[in-house]
Coordinates of C-alpha atoms in Angstrom, one line a residue:
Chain A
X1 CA -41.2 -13.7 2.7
X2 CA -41.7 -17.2 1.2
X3 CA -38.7 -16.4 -0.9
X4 CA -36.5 -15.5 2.0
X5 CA -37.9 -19.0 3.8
X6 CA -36.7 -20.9 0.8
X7 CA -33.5 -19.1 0.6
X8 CA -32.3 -19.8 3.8
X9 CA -34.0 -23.3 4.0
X10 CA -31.7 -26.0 5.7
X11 CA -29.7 -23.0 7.7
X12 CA -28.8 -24.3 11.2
X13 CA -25.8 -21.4 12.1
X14 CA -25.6 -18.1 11.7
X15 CA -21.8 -16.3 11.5
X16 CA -22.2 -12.9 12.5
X17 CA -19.9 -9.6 11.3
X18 CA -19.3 -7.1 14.2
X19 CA -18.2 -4.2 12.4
X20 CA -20.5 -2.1 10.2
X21 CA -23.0 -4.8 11.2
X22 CA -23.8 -4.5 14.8
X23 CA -22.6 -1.4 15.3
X24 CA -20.0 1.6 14.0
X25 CA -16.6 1.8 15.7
X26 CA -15.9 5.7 16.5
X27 CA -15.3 8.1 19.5
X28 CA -17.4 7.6 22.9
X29 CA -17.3 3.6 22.1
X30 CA -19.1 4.0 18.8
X31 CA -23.1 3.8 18.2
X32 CA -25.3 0.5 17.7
X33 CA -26.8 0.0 14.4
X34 CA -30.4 0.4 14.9
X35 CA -32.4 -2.8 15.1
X36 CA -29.6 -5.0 15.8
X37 CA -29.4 -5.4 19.3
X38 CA -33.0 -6.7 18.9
X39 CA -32.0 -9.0 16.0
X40 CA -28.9 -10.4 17.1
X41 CA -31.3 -11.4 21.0
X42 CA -34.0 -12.5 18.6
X43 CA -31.2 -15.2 16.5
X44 CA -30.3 -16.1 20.5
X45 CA -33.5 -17.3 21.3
X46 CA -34.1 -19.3 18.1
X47 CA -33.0 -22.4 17.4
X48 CA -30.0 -21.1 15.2
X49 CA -26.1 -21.5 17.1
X50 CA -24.9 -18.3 16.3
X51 CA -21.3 -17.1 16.5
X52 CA -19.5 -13.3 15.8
X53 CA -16.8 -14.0 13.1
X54 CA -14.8 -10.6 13.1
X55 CA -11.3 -8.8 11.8
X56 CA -11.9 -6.3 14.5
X57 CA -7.8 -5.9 15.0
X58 CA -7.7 -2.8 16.7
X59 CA -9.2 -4.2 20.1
X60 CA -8.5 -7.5 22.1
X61 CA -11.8 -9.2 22.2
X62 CA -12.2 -8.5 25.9
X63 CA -12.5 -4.6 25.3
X64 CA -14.5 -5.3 21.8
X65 CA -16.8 -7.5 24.0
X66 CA -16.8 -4.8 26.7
X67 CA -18.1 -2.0 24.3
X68 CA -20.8 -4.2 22.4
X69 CA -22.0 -4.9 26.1
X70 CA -22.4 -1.4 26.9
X71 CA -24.3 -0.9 23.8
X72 CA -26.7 -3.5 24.8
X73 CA -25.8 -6.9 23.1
X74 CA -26.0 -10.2 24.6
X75 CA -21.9 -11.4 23.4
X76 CA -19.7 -13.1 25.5
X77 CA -15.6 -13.1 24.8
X78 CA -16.2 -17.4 24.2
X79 CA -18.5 -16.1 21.3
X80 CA -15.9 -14.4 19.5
X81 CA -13.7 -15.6 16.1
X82 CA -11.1 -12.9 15.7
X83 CA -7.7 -13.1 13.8
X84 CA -5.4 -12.2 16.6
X85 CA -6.2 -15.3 18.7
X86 CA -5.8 -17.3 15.6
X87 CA -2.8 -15.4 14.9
X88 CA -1.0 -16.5 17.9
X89 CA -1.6 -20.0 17.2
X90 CA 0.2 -20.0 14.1
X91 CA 3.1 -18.0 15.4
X92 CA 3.3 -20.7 18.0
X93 CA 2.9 -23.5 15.7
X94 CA 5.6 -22.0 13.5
X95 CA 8.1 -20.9 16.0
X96 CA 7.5 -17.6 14.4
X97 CA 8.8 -14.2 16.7
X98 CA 6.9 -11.2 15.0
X99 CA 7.5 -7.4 14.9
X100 CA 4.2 -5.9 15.8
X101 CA 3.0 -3.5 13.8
X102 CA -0.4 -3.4 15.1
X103 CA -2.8 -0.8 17.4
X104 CA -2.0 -0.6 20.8
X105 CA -5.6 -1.8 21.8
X106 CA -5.1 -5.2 21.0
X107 CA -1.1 -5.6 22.2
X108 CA -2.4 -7.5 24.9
X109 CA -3.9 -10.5 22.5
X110 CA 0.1 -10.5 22.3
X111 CA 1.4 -10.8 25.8
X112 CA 2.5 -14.4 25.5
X113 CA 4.2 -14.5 22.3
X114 CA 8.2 -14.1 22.1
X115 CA 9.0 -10.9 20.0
X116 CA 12.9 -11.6 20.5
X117 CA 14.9 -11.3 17.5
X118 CA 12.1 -11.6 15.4
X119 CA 11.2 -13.4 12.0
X120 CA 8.6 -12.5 10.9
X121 CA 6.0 -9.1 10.9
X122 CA 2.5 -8.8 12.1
X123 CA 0.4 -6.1 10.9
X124 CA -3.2 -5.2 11.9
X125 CA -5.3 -2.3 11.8
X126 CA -2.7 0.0 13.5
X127 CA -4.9 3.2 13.2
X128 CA -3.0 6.2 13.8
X129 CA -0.1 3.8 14.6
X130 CA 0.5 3.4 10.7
X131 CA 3.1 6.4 10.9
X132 CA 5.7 6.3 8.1
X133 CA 8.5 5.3 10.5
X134 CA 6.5 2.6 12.0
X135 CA 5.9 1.2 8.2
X136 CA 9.1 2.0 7.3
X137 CA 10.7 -0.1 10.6
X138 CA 8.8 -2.9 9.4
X139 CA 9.7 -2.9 6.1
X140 CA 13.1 -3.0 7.3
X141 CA 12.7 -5.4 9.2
X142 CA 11.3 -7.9 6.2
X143 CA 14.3 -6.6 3.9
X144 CA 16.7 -7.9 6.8
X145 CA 14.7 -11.5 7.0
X146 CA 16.4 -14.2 4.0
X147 CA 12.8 -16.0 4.3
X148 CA 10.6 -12.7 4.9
X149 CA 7.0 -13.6 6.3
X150 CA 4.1 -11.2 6.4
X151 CA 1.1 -11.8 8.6
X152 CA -1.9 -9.3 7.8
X153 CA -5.0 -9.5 10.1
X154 CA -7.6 -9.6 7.6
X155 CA -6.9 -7.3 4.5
X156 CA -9.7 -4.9 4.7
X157 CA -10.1 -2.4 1.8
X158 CA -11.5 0.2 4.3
X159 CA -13.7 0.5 7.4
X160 CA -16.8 2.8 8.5
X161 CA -16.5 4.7 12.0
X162 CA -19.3 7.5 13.1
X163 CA -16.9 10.2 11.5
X164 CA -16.6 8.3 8.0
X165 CA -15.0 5.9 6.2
X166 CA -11.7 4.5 7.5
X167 CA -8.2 3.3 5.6
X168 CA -8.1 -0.5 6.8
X169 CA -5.0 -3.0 7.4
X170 CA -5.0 -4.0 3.7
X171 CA -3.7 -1.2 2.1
X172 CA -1.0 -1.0 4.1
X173 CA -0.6 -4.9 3.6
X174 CA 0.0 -4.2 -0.3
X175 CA 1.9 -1.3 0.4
X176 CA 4.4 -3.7 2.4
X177 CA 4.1 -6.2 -0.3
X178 CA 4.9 -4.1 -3.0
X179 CA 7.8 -2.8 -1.5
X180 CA 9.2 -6.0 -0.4
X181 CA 8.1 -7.7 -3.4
X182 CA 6.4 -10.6 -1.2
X183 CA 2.8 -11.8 -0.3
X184 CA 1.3 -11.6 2.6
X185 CA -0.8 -14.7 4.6
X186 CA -3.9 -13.2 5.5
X187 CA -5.5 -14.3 8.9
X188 CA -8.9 -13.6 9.2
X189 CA -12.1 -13.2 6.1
X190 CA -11.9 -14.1 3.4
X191 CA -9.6 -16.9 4.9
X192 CA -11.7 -20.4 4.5
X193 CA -9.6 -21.4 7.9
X194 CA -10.8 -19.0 9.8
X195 CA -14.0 -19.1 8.5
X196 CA -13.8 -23.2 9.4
X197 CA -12.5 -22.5 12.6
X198 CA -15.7 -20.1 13.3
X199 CA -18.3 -22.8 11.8
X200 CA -16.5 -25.5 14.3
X201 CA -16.7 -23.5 17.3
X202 CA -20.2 -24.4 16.4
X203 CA -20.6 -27.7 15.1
X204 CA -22.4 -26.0 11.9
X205 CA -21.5 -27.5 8.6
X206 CA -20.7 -24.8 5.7
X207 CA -23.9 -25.6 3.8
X208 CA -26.0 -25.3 6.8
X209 CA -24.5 -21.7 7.4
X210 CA -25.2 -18.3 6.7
X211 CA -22.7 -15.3 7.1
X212 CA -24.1 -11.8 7.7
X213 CA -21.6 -8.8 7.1
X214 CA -21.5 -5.6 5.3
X215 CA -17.9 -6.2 3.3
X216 CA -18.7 -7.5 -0.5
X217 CA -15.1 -9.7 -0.7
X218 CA -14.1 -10.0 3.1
X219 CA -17.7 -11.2 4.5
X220 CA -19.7 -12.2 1.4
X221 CA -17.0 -13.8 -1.5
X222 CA -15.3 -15.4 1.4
X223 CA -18.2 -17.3 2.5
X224 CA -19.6 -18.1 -0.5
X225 CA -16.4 -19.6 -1.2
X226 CA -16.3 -22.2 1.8
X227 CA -19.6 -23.2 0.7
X228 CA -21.7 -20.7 3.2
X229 CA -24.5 -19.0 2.2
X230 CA -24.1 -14.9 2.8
X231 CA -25.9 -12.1 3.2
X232 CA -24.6 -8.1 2.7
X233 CA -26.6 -5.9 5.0
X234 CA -26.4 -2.2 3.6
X235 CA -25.1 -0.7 6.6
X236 CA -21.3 0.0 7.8
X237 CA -19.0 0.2 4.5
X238 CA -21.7 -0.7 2.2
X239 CA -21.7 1.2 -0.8
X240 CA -23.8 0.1 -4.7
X241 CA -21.1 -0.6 -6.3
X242 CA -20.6 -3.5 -9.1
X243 CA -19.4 -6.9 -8.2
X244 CA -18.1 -10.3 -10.2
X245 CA -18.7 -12.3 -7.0
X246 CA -22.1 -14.4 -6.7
X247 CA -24.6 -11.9 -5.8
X248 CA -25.3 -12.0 -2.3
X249 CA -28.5 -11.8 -0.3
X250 CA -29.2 -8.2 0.5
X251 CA -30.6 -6.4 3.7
X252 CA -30.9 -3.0 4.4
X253 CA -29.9 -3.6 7.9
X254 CA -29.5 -6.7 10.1
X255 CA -32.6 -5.2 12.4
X256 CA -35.1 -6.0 9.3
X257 CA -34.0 -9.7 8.9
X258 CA -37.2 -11.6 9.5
Chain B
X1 CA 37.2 -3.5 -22.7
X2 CA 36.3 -4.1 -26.2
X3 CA 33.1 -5.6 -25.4
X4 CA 32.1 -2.5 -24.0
X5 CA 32.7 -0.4 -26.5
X6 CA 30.9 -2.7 -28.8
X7 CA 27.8 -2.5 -26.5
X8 CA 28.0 1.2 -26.2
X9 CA 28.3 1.8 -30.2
X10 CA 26.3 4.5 -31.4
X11 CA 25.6 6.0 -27.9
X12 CA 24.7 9.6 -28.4
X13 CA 23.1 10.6 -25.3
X14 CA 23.2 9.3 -21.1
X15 CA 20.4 9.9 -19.0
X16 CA 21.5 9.5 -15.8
X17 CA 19.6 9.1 -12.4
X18 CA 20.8 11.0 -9.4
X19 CA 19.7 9.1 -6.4
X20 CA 21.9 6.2 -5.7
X21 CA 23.9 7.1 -8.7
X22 CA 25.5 10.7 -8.1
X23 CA 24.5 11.0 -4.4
X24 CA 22.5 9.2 -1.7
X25 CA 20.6 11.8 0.3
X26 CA 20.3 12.0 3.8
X27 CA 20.9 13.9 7.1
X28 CA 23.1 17.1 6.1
X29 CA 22.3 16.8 2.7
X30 CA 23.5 13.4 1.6
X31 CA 26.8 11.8 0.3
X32 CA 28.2 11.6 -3.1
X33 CA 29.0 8.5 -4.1
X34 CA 32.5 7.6 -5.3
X35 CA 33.7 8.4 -8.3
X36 CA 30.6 10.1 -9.6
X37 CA 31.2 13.7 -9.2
X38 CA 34.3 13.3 -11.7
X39 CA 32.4 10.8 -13.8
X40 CA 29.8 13.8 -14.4
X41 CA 32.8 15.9 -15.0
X42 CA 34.2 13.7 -17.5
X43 CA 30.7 12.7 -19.5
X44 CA 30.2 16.6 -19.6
X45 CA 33.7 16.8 -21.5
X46 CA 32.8 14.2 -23.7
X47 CA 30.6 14.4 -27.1
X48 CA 28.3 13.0 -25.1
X49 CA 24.9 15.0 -24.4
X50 CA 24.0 14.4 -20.9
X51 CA 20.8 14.9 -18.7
X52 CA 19.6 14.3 -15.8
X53 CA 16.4 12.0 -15.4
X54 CA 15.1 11.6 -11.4
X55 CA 12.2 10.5 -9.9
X56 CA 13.0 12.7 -6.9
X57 CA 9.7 14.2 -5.6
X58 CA 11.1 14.9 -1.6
X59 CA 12.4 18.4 -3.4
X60 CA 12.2 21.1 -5.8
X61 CA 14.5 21.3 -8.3
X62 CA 16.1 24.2 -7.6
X63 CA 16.7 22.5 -3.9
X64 CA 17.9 19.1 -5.2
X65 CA 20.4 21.1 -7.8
X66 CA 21.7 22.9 -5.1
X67 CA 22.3 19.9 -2.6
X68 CA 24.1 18.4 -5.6
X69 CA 26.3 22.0 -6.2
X70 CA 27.7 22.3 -2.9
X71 CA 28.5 17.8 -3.4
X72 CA 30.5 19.6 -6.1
X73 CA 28.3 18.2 -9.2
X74 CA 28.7 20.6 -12.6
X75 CA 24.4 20.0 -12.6
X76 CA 21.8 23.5 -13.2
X77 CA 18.3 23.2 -13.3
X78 CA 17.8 23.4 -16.6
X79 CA 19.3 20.0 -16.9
X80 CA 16.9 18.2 -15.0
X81 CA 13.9 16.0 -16.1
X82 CA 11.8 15.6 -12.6
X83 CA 8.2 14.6 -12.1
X84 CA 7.0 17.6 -10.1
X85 CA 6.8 20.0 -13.5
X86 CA 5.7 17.3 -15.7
X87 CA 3.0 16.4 -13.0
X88 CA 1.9 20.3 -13.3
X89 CA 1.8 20.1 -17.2
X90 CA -0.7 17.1 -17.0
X91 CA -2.9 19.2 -14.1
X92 CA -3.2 22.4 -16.5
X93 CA -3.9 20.5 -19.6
X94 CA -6.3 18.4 -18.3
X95 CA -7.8 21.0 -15.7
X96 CA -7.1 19.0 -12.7
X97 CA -7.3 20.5 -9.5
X98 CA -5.1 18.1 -7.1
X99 CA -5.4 17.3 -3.2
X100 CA -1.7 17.0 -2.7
X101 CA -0.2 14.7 -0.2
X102 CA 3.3 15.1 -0.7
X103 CA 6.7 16.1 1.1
X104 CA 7.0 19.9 1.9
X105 CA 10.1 20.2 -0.1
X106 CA 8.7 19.7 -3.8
X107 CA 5.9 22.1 -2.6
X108 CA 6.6 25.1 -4.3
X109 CA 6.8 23.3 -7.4
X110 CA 3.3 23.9 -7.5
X111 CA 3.0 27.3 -6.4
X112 CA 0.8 28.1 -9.4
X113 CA -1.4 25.1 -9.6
X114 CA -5.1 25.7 -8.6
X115 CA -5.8 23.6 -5.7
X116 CA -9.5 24.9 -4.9
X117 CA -12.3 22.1 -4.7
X118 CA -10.1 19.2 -5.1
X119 CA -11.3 16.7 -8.5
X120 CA -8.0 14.7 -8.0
X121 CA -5.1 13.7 -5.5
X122 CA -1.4 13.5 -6.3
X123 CA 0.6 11.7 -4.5
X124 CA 4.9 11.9 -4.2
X125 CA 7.2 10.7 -1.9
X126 CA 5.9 12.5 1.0
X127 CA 8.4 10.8 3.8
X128 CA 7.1 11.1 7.5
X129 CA 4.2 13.1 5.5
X130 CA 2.6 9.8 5.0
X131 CA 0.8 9.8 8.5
X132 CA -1.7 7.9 9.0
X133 CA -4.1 11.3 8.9
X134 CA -2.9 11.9 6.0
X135 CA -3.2 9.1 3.9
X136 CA -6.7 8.8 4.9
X137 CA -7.3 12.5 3.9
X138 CA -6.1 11.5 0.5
X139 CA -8.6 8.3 0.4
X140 CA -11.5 10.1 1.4
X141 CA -11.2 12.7 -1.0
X142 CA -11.4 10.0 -3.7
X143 CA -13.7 8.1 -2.5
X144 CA -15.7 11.2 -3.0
X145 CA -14.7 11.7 -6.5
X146 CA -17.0 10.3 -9.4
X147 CA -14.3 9.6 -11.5
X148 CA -11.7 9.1 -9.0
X149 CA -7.8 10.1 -10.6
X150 CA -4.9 9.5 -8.4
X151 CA -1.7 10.9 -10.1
X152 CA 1.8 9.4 -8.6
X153 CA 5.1 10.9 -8.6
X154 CA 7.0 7.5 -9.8
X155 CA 6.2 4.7 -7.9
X156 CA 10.0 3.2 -6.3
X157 CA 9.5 0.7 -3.7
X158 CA 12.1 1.9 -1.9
X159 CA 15.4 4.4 -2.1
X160 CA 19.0 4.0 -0.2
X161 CA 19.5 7.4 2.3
X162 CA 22.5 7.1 4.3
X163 CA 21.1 5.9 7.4
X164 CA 19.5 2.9 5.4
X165 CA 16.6 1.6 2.8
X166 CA 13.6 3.9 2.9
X167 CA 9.7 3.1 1.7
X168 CA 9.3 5.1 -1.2
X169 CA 6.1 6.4 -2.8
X170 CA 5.0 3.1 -4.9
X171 CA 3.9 1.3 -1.6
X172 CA 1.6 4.3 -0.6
X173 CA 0.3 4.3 -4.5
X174 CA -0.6 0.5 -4.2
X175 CA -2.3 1.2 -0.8
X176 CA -4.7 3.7 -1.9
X177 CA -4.8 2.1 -5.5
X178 CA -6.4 -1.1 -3.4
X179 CA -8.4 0.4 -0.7
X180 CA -10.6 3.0 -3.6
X181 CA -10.4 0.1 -6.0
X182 CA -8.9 2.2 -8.8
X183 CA -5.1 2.2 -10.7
X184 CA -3.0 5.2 -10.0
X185 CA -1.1 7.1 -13.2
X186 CA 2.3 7.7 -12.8
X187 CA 4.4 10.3 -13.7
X188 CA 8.0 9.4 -13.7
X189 CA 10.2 6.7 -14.7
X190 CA 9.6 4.2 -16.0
X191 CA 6.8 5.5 -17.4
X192 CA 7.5 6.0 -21.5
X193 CA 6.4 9.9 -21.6
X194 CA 8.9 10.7 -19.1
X195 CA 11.7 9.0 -20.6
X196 CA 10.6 10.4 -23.9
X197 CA 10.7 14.0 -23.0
X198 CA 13.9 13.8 -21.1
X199 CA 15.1 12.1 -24.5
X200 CA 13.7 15.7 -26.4
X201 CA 15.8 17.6 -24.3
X202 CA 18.9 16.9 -25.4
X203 CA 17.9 15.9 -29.0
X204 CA 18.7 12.2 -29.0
X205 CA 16.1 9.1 -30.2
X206 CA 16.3 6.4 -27.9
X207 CA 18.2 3.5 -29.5
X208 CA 21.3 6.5 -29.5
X209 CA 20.7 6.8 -25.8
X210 CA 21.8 4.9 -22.4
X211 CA 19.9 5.0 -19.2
X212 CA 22.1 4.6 -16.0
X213 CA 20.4 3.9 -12.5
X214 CA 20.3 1.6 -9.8
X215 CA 16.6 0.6 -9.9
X216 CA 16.1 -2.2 -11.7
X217 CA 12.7 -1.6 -12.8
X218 CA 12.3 2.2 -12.6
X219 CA 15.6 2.6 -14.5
X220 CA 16.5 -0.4 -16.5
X221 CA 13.1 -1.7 -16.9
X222 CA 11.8 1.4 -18.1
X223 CA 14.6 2.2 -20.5
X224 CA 14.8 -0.9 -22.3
X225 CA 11.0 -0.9 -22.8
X226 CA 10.9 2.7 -24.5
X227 CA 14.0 0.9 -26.8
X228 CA 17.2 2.3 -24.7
X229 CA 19.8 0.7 -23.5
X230 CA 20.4 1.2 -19.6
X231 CA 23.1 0.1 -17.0
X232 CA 22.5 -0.9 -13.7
X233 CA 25.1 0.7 -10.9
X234 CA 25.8 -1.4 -8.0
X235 CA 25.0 1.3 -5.6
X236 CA 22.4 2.8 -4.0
X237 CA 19.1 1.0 -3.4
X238 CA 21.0 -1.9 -5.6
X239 CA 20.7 -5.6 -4.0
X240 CA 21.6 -9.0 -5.9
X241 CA 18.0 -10.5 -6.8
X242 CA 16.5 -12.6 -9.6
X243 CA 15.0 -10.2 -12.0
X244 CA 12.9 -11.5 -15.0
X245 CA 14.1 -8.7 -17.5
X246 CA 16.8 -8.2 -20.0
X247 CA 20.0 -8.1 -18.3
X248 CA 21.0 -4.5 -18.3
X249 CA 24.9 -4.0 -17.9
X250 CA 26.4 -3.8 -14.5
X251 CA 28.9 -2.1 -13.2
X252 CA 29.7 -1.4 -9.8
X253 CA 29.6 2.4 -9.9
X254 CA 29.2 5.2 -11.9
X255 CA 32.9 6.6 -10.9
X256 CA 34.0 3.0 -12.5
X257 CA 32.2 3.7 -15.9
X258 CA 35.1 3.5 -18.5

């Protein structure tokens, strides 16, 4: 353990991944991953500030807060980084009116944004939503725009609910791209803003901060590129696979972090 | 004119694309386009060898020849270079058994392809097949694979159906190309084998030949790289843009070819 103390020497916040990390998103609300309800009270009543930094786009982060409630954890909705807040903020700063293309579940993040005549498209981890005439409208839609603009909440590779892995919002981000020959502007990890905005929320500096999470590039190259320190548990999406990126810190699950 | 004829010296052979060149499909079987069904009729009379090279993968062959018949094109099967056969070639040489997520239309195209125990997945222009269910059916299938091998029926951002610009198969490709972390092989233009074979067909090298479409990549693109020359029709899915390759020759329509 004296390696693990020197490791995370100097570490004052803790950023913590939702998804694949506390628990597994899936019919019935989805099951806690075991130890972590214990882990994530135990970071609570150190000394660390401790935040959730998720891309959980499906639900507003009054229903995600609602279900990781019921499954026991201590989270409050004031706790909670999630690209769909920080989504509306840019629309709003831009004077940007999207087309939604994004799961019913989290429409409400939405309800005061104009979606008149719109500018621009939002896409998020639709689900079942991603039908082809759905992806097709919004493609239109782009082909239509002189200046398109693409918003993607986080660009996710793929997901893991109880019933298996899951197609995320970034496929269907390049698939957009690709047919609209465009890029998109991610919102969410591996974003450094959003990772700032999480570290501000509480008053961490980057170096002084660790992010836990299960997704190689979103969680782990993300952080380590705003100066974080991270750590891949080897639950959720986690799969050996090789990797360029810095190697991370590895835990089997966030319930044996000591 | 001169000009012209001075850029089509020694032109032995036409490949010519059929969607957004002869016809643009659609409710009730589509429209022809201006002009072309004579233009056919006149290249046919000429010295000209003429065939017929499509990335069409929504239909057999036997179905799209027929659409193109009662449009009153002089077209038979046998004059048609489409993906869907070549695709089956590659399966049976290489002993591929394929999880197919394509449109119901080209399916018997494969009636003779075993499909037991899937060790692939080939993708084509699948339309409102590309659910959401769907697509993730195709992912998980190679996620499960070793050696994961995702074959794709051309790979067009998008085609021109009457009612207006549709997502074709490439965006779909690049989705599940990004979320398995793999490259896709594609069979269809522009890829040089299928430009090749269409060329052995009718008995003509390429620098004797001229490729006319209306995709700019997929048709031009492709051509010119395998040493053709290729002319792009201002119909179909055609839209003024900046393009980085060699100019191809433009003319408005294939009915205005002189």
């Amino acid at each position: 353990m004296a390696a693990w103390a020197e490791r995370l020497s100097g570490v004052r916040g803790v950023l913590l991944d939702i998804s694949g990390v506390l628990y597994d998103s899936g019919t019935g609300g989805g099951a806690a991953i075991a130890g972590s309800v214990e882990a994530v009270a135990r970071l609570k009543r150190s000394p660390l500030k401790v935040r959730f930094c998720t891309n959980e786009s499906q639900k507003s982060r009054r229903e995600l807060v609602g279900v990781l409630q019921r499954l026991g954890f201590d989270i409050s909705e004031g706790e909670v980084t999630a690209p769909a807040p920080a989504t509306c903020q840019i629309l709003k700063e831009r004077g940007l009116r999207p087309h939604l293309l994004i799961h019913e579940g989290v429409r409400s993040e939405f309800d005061d944004i104009d979606m008149s005549n719109p500018n621009c498209v939002v896409i998020a981890d639709a689900g079942e939503g991603f039908s082809y005439q759905n992806m097709n409208r919004a493609f239109q839609v782009l082909m239509e725009l002189e200046n398109p603009v693409l918003i993607s909440l986080g660009k996710g590779r793929y997901y893991k609910e109880t019933s298996g892995l899951m197609l995320d919002v970034g496929g269907y981000m390049k698939a957009l791209e690709y047919a609209c020959g465009i890029e998109a502007e991610v919102v969410g990890k591996p974003s450094p803003e959003f990772f700032r905005s999480a570290l501000q929320a509480i008053g961490v500096e980057a170096h002084q901060a660790i992010m836990i999470g299960d997704d190689i590039v979103g969680d782990v190259g993300g952080a380590q590129q705003c100066g974080m320190r991270a750590l891949q548990v080897r639950t959720g999406k986690f799969r050996f696979q090789p990797s360029r990126l810095c190697p991370p810190l590895h835990q089997p699950c966030l319930g044996r972090l000591r």
